[in-house]
Coordinates of C-alpha atoms and ligand atoms in Angstrom, one line a residue:
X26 CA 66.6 -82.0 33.6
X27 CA 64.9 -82.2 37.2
X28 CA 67.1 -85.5 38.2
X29 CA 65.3 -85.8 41.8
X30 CA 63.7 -83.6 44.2
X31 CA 65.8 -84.0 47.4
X32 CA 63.3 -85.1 50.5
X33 CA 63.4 -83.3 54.0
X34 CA 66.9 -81.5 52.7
X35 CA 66.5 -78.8 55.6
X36 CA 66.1 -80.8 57.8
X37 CA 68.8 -83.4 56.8
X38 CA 71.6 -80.6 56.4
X39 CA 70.6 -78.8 60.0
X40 CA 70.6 -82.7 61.5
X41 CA 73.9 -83.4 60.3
X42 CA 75.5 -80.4 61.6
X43 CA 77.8 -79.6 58.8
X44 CA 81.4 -78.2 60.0
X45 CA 83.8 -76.6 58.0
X46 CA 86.7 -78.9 58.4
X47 CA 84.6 -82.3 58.7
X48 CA 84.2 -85.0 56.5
X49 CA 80.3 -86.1 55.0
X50 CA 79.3 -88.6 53.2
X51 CA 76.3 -88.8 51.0
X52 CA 76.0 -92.9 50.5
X53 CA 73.1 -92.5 47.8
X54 CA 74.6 -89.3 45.9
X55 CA 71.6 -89.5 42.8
X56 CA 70.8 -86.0 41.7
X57 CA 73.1 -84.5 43.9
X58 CA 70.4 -82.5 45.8
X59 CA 71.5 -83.1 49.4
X60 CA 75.2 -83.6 48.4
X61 CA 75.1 -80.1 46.5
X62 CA 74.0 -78.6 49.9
X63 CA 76.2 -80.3 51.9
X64 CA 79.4 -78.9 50.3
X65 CA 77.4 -75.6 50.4
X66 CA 78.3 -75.5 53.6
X67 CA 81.9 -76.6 53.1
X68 CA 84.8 -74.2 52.7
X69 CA 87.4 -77.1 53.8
X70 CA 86.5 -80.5 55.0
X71 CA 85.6 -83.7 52.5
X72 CA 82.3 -84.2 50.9
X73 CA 82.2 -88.3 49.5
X74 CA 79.2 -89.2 47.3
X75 CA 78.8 -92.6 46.2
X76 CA 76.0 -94.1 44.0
X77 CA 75.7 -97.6 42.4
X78 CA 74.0 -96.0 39.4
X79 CA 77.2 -94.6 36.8
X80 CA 74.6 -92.1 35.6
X81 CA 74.4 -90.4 39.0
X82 CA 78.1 -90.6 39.0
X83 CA 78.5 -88.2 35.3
X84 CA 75.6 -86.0 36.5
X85 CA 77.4 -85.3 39.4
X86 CA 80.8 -85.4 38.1
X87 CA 79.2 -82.4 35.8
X88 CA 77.6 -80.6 38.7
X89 CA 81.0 -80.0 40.7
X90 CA 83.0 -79.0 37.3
X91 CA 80.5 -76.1 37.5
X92 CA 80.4 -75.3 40.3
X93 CA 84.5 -74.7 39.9
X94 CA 85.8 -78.1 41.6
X95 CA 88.8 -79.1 39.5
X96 CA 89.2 -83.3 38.7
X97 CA 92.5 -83.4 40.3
X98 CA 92.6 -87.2 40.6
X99 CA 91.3 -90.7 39.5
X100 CA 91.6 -94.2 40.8
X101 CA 89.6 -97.5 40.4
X102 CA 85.9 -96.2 40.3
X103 CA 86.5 -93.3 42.8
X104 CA 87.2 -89.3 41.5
X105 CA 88.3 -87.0 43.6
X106 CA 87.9 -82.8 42.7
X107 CA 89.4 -79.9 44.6
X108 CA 87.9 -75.9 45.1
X109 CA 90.1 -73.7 47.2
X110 CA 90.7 -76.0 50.2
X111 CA 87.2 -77.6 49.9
X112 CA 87.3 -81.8 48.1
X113 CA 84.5 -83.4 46.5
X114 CA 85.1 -87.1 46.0
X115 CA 82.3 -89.6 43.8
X116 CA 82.9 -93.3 44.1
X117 CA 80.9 -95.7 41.7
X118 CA 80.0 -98.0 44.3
X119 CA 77.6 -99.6 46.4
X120 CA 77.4 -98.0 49.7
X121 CA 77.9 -101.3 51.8
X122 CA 81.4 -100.6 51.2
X123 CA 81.3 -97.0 52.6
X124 CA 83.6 -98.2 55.1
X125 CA 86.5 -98.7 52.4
X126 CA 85.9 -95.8 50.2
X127 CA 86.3 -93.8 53.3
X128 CA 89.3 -95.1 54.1
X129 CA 91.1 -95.2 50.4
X130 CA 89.8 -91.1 49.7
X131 CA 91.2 -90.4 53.4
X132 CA 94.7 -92.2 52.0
X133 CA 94.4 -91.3 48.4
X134 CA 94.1 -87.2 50.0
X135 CA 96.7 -88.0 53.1
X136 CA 94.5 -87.3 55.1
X137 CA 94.9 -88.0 59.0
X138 CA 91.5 -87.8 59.7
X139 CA 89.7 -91.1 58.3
X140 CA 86.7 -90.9 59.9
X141 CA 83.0 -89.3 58.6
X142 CA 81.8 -86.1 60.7
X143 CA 78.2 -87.1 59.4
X144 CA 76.7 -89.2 56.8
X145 CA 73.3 -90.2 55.2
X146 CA 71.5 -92.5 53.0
X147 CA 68.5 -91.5 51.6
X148 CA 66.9 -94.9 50.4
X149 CA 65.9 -96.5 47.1
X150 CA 65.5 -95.2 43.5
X151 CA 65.5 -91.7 41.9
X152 CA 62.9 -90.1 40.4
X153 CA 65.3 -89.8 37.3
X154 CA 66.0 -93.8 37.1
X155 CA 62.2 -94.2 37.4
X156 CA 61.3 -92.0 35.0
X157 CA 64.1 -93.5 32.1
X158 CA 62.0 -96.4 30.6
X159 CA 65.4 -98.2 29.6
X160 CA 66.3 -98.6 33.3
X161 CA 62.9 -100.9 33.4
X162 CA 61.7 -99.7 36.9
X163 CA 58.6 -98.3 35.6
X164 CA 54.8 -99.9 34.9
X165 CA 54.0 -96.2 33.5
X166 CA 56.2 -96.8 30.9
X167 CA 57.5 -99.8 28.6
X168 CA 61.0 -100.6 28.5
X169 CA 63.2 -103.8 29.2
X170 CA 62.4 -105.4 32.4
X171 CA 65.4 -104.7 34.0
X172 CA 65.9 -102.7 37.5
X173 CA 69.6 -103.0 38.2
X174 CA 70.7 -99.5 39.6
X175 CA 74.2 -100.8 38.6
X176 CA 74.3 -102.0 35.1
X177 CA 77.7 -104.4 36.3
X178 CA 75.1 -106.6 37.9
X179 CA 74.5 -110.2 36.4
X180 CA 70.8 -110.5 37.4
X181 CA 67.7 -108.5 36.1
X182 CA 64.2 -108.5 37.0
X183 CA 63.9 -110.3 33.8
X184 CA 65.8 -113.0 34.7
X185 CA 63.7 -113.3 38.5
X186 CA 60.5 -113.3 36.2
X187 CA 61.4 -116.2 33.8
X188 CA 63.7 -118.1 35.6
X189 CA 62.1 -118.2 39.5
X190 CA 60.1 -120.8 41.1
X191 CA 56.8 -120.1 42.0
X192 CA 57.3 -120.4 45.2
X193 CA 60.7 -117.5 45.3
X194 CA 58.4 -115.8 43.8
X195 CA 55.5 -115.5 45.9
X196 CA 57.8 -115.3 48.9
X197 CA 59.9 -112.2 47.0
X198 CA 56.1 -110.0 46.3
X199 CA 54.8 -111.0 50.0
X200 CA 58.3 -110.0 51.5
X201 CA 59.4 -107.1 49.4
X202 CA 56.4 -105.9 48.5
X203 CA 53.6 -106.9 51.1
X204 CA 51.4 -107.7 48.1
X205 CA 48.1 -109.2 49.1
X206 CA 47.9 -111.2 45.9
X207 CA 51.1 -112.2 45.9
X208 CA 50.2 -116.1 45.2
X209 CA 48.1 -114.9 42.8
X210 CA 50.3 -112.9 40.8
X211 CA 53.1 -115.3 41.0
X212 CA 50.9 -118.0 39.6
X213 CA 49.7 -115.8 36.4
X214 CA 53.7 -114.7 35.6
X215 CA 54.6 -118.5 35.6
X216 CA 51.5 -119.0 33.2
X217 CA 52.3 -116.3 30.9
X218 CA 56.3 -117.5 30.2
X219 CA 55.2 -120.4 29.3
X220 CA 53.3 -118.8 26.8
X221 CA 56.4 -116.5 26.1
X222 CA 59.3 -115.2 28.5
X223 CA 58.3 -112.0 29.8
X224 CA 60.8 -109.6 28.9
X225 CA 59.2 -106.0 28.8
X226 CA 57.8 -103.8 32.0
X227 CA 54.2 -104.0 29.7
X228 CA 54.6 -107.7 29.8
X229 CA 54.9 -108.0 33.1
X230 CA 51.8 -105.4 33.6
X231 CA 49.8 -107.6 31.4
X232 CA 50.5 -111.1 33.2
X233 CA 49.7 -109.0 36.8
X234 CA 46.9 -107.9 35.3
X235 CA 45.6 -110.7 34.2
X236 CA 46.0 -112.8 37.9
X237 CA 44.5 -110.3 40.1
X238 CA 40.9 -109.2 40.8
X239 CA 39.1 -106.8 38.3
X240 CA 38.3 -103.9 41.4
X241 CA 42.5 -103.8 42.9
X242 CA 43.5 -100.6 42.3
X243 CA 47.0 -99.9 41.6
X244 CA 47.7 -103.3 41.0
X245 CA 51.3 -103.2 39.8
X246 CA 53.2 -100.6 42.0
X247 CA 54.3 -103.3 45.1
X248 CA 55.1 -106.3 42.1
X249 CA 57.9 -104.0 40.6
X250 CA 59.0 -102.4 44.1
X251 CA 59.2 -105.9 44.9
X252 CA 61.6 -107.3 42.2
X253 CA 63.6 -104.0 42.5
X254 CA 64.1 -104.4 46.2
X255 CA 65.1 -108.2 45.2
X256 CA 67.1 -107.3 41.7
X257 CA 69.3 -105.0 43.5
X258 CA 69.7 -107.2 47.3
X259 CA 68.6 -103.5 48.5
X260 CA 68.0 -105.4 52.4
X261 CA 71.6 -107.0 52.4
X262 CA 73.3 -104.2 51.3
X263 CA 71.1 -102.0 54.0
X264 CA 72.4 -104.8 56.9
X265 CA 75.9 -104.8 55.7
X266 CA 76.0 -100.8 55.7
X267 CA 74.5 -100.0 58.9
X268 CA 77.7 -102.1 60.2
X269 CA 79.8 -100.3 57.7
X270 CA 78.8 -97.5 59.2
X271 CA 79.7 -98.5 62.9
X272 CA 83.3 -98.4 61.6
X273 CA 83.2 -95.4 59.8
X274 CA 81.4 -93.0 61.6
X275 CA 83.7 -90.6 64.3
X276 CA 82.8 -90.2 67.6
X277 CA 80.2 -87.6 68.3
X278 CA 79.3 -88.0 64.0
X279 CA 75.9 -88.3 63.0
X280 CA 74.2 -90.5 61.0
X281 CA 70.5 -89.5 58.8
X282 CA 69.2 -92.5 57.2
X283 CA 65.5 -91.8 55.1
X284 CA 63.7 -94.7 54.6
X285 CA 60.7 -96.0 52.5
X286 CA 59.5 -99.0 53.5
X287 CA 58.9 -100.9 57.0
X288 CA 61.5 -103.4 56.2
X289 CA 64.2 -100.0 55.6
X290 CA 63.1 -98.9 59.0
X291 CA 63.3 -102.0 60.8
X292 CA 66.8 -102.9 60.0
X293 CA 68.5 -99.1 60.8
X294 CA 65.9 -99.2 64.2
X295 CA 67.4 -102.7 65.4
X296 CA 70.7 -101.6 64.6
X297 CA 70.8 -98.3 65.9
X298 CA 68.3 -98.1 68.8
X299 CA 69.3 -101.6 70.4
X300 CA 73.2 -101.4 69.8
X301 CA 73.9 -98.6 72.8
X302 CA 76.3 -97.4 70.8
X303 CA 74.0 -94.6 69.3
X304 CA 71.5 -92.0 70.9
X305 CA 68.6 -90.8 68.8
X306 CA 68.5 -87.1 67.6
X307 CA 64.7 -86.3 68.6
X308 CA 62.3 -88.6 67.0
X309 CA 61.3 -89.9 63.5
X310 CA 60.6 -87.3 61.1
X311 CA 58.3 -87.1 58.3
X312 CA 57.8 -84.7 55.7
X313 CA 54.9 -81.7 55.8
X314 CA 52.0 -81.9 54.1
X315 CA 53.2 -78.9 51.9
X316 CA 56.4 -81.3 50.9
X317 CA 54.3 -83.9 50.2
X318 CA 52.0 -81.7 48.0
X319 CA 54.7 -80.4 46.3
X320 CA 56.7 -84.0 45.9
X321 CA 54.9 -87.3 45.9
X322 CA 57.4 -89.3 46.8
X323 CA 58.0 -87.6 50.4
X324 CA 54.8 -89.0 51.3
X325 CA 56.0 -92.7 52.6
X326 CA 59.5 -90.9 54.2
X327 CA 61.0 -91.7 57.2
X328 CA 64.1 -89.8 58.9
X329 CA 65.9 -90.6 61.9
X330 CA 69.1 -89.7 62.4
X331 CA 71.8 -91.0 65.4
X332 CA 74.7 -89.9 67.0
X333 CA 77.4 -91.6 68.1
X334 CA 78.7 -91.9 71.8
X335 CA 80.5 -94.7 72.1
X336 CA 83.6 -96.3 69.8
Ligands
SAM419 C1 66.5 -91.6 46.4 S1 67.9 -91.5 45.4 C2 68.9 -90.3 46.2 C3 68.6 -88.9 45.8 C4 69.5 -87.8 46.3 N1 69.5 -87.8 47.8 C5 69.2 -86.5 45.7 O1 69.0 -85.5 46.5 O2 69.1 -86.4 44.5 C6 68.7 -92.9 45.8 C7 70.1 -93.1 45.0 O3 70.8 -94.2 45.7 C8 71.4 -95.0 44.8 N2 71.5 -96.3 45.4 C9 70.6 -97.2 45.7 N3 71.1 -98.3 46.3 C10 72.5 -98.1 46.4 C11 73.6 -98.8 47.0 N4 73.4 -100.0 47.6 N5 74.8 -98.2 47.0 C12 75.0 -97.0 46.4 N6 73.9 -96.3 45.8 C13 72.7 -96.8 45.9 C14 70.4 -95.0 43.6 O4 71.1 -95.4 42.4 C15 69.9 -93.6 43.6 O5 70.6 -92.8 42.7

């Protein structure tokens, strides 16, 4: 299976300038593309993957056993694998608490050393979880109408659908989503629970459908990126981890964060640019136009990466 095709990996891997006897961190492991070449260029050091999503975890968790990593330990929702003097750790986990898995691998492996060499977060969903009709992200598909990455969540998108006021609604589609016919849309999903709760990714096409104007093309693709954005709090956990990683991040680490949407980028810029704590590493990157034949989704990416000067 073709989990995800990685985005800008090249560029990524030579940004973070990978040493032998660091410690990375890959806060949004999914297929394990940029994580895979990461501890490519490990022969000691501490590679940490984390992912909300437990599938991510197991395909991983595969990966490493062949590639030769042994499962040497196992605590709370964090496993940790050993190859020669190289470590692989995957935490279940969201990465706003990057700060604390650091810090209980560092322990759990003795380390001294409890801060991250590098570290990168390559935004949103996988081409995998889109792709999987159960996980409901799709409008190509039908499935449940779902969207939690991490199935421990209480909330799905069903539950925003049927139970929101119009007005949360509207606000969530503008916001998230930057949908023009967001008052619109939010109207025709209250119309059509009433008629009967919209529980399926079709249902929720069909009530779209019906609210907006016959010539919009693609009229569906900013409503769900909307309610996953909202289902899974994807902006608060982006504040709370661009703090995390003020505290985990060594002095002179790097940090590559690829983004996908304005509100992504805004948040990393204000915090990174403005905090004088960071300089930028050349200027935002996108990918080439033969990435962006070859992969769709590289189309809309943003990289910037940071380096930190001062503690
Ligand atoms: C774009 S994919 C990453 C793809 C990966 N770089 C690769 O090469 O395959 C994003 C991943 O981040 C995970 N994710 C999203 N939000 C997260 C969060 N707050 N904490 C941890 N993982 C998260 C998703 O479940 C998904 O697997």
């Amino acid at each position: 299976m073709n989990y995800h095709e990685p985005v800008l990996r090249e560029k990524i891997i030579d940004l973070l300038q990978i040493t032998d006897e660091g410690i990375y961190v890959d806060c949004t492991v999914g297929g394990g593309g940029h994580f895979n070449s990461m501890i490519k260029r490990l022969h000691e050091g501490l590679c940490i993957g984390i992912d909300v999503d437990q599938d991510a975890i197991e395909h991983n968790t595969n990966a490493l056993l062949q590639q030769e990593f042994i499962r040497i330990n196992e605590m709370d929702d964090i496993l940790i694998f050993k190859r020669g003097d190289c470590y692989a750790a995957l935490a279940h986990n969201n990465y706003k608490y990057l700060d604390q898995i650091l810090t209980e691998v560092t322990t759990m492996l003795g380390y001294t050393k409890t801060k991250a060499s590098g570290i990168l977060f390559d935004l949103g969903v996988s081409s995998y979880q889109i792709d999987e009709p159960e996980k409901g992200f799709s409008y190509m598909q039908n499935g449940p109408l779902d969207m939690r990455m991490d199935k421990r969540l209480g909330v799905s998108a069903a539950d925003l659908v049927n139970g929101m006021y119009e007005k949360e609604l509207e606000q969530i589609l503008r916001e998230y989503g930057e949908e023009v016919f967001a008052k619109r849309i939010a109207r025709g999903i209250i119309a059509a629970r009433k008629e009967k709760p919209i529980t399926t990714t079709r249902g929720l096409c069909d009530a779209i459908k019906r609210s907006i104007p016959f010539y919009y093309k693609n009229p569906y693709a900013k409503t769900f990126q909307a309610l996953r954005i909202a289902v899974n709090s994807e902006m608060e956990g982006i504040e709370q981890a661009v703090k995390a990683v003020d505290t985990s991040l060594a002095i002179n680490g790097r940090v590559a964060w690829l983004s996908f949407h304005s509100l992504e980028d805004k948040i990393i810029k204000r915090h990174f640019v403005q905090n004088g704590k960071y300089r930028e590493i050349g200027e935002m990157q996108m990918a080439d136009k033969e990435e962006v034949d070859r992969n769709k989704r590289a189309r809309s990416a943003k990289l910037r990466c940071f380096e930190k000067v001062l503690n």
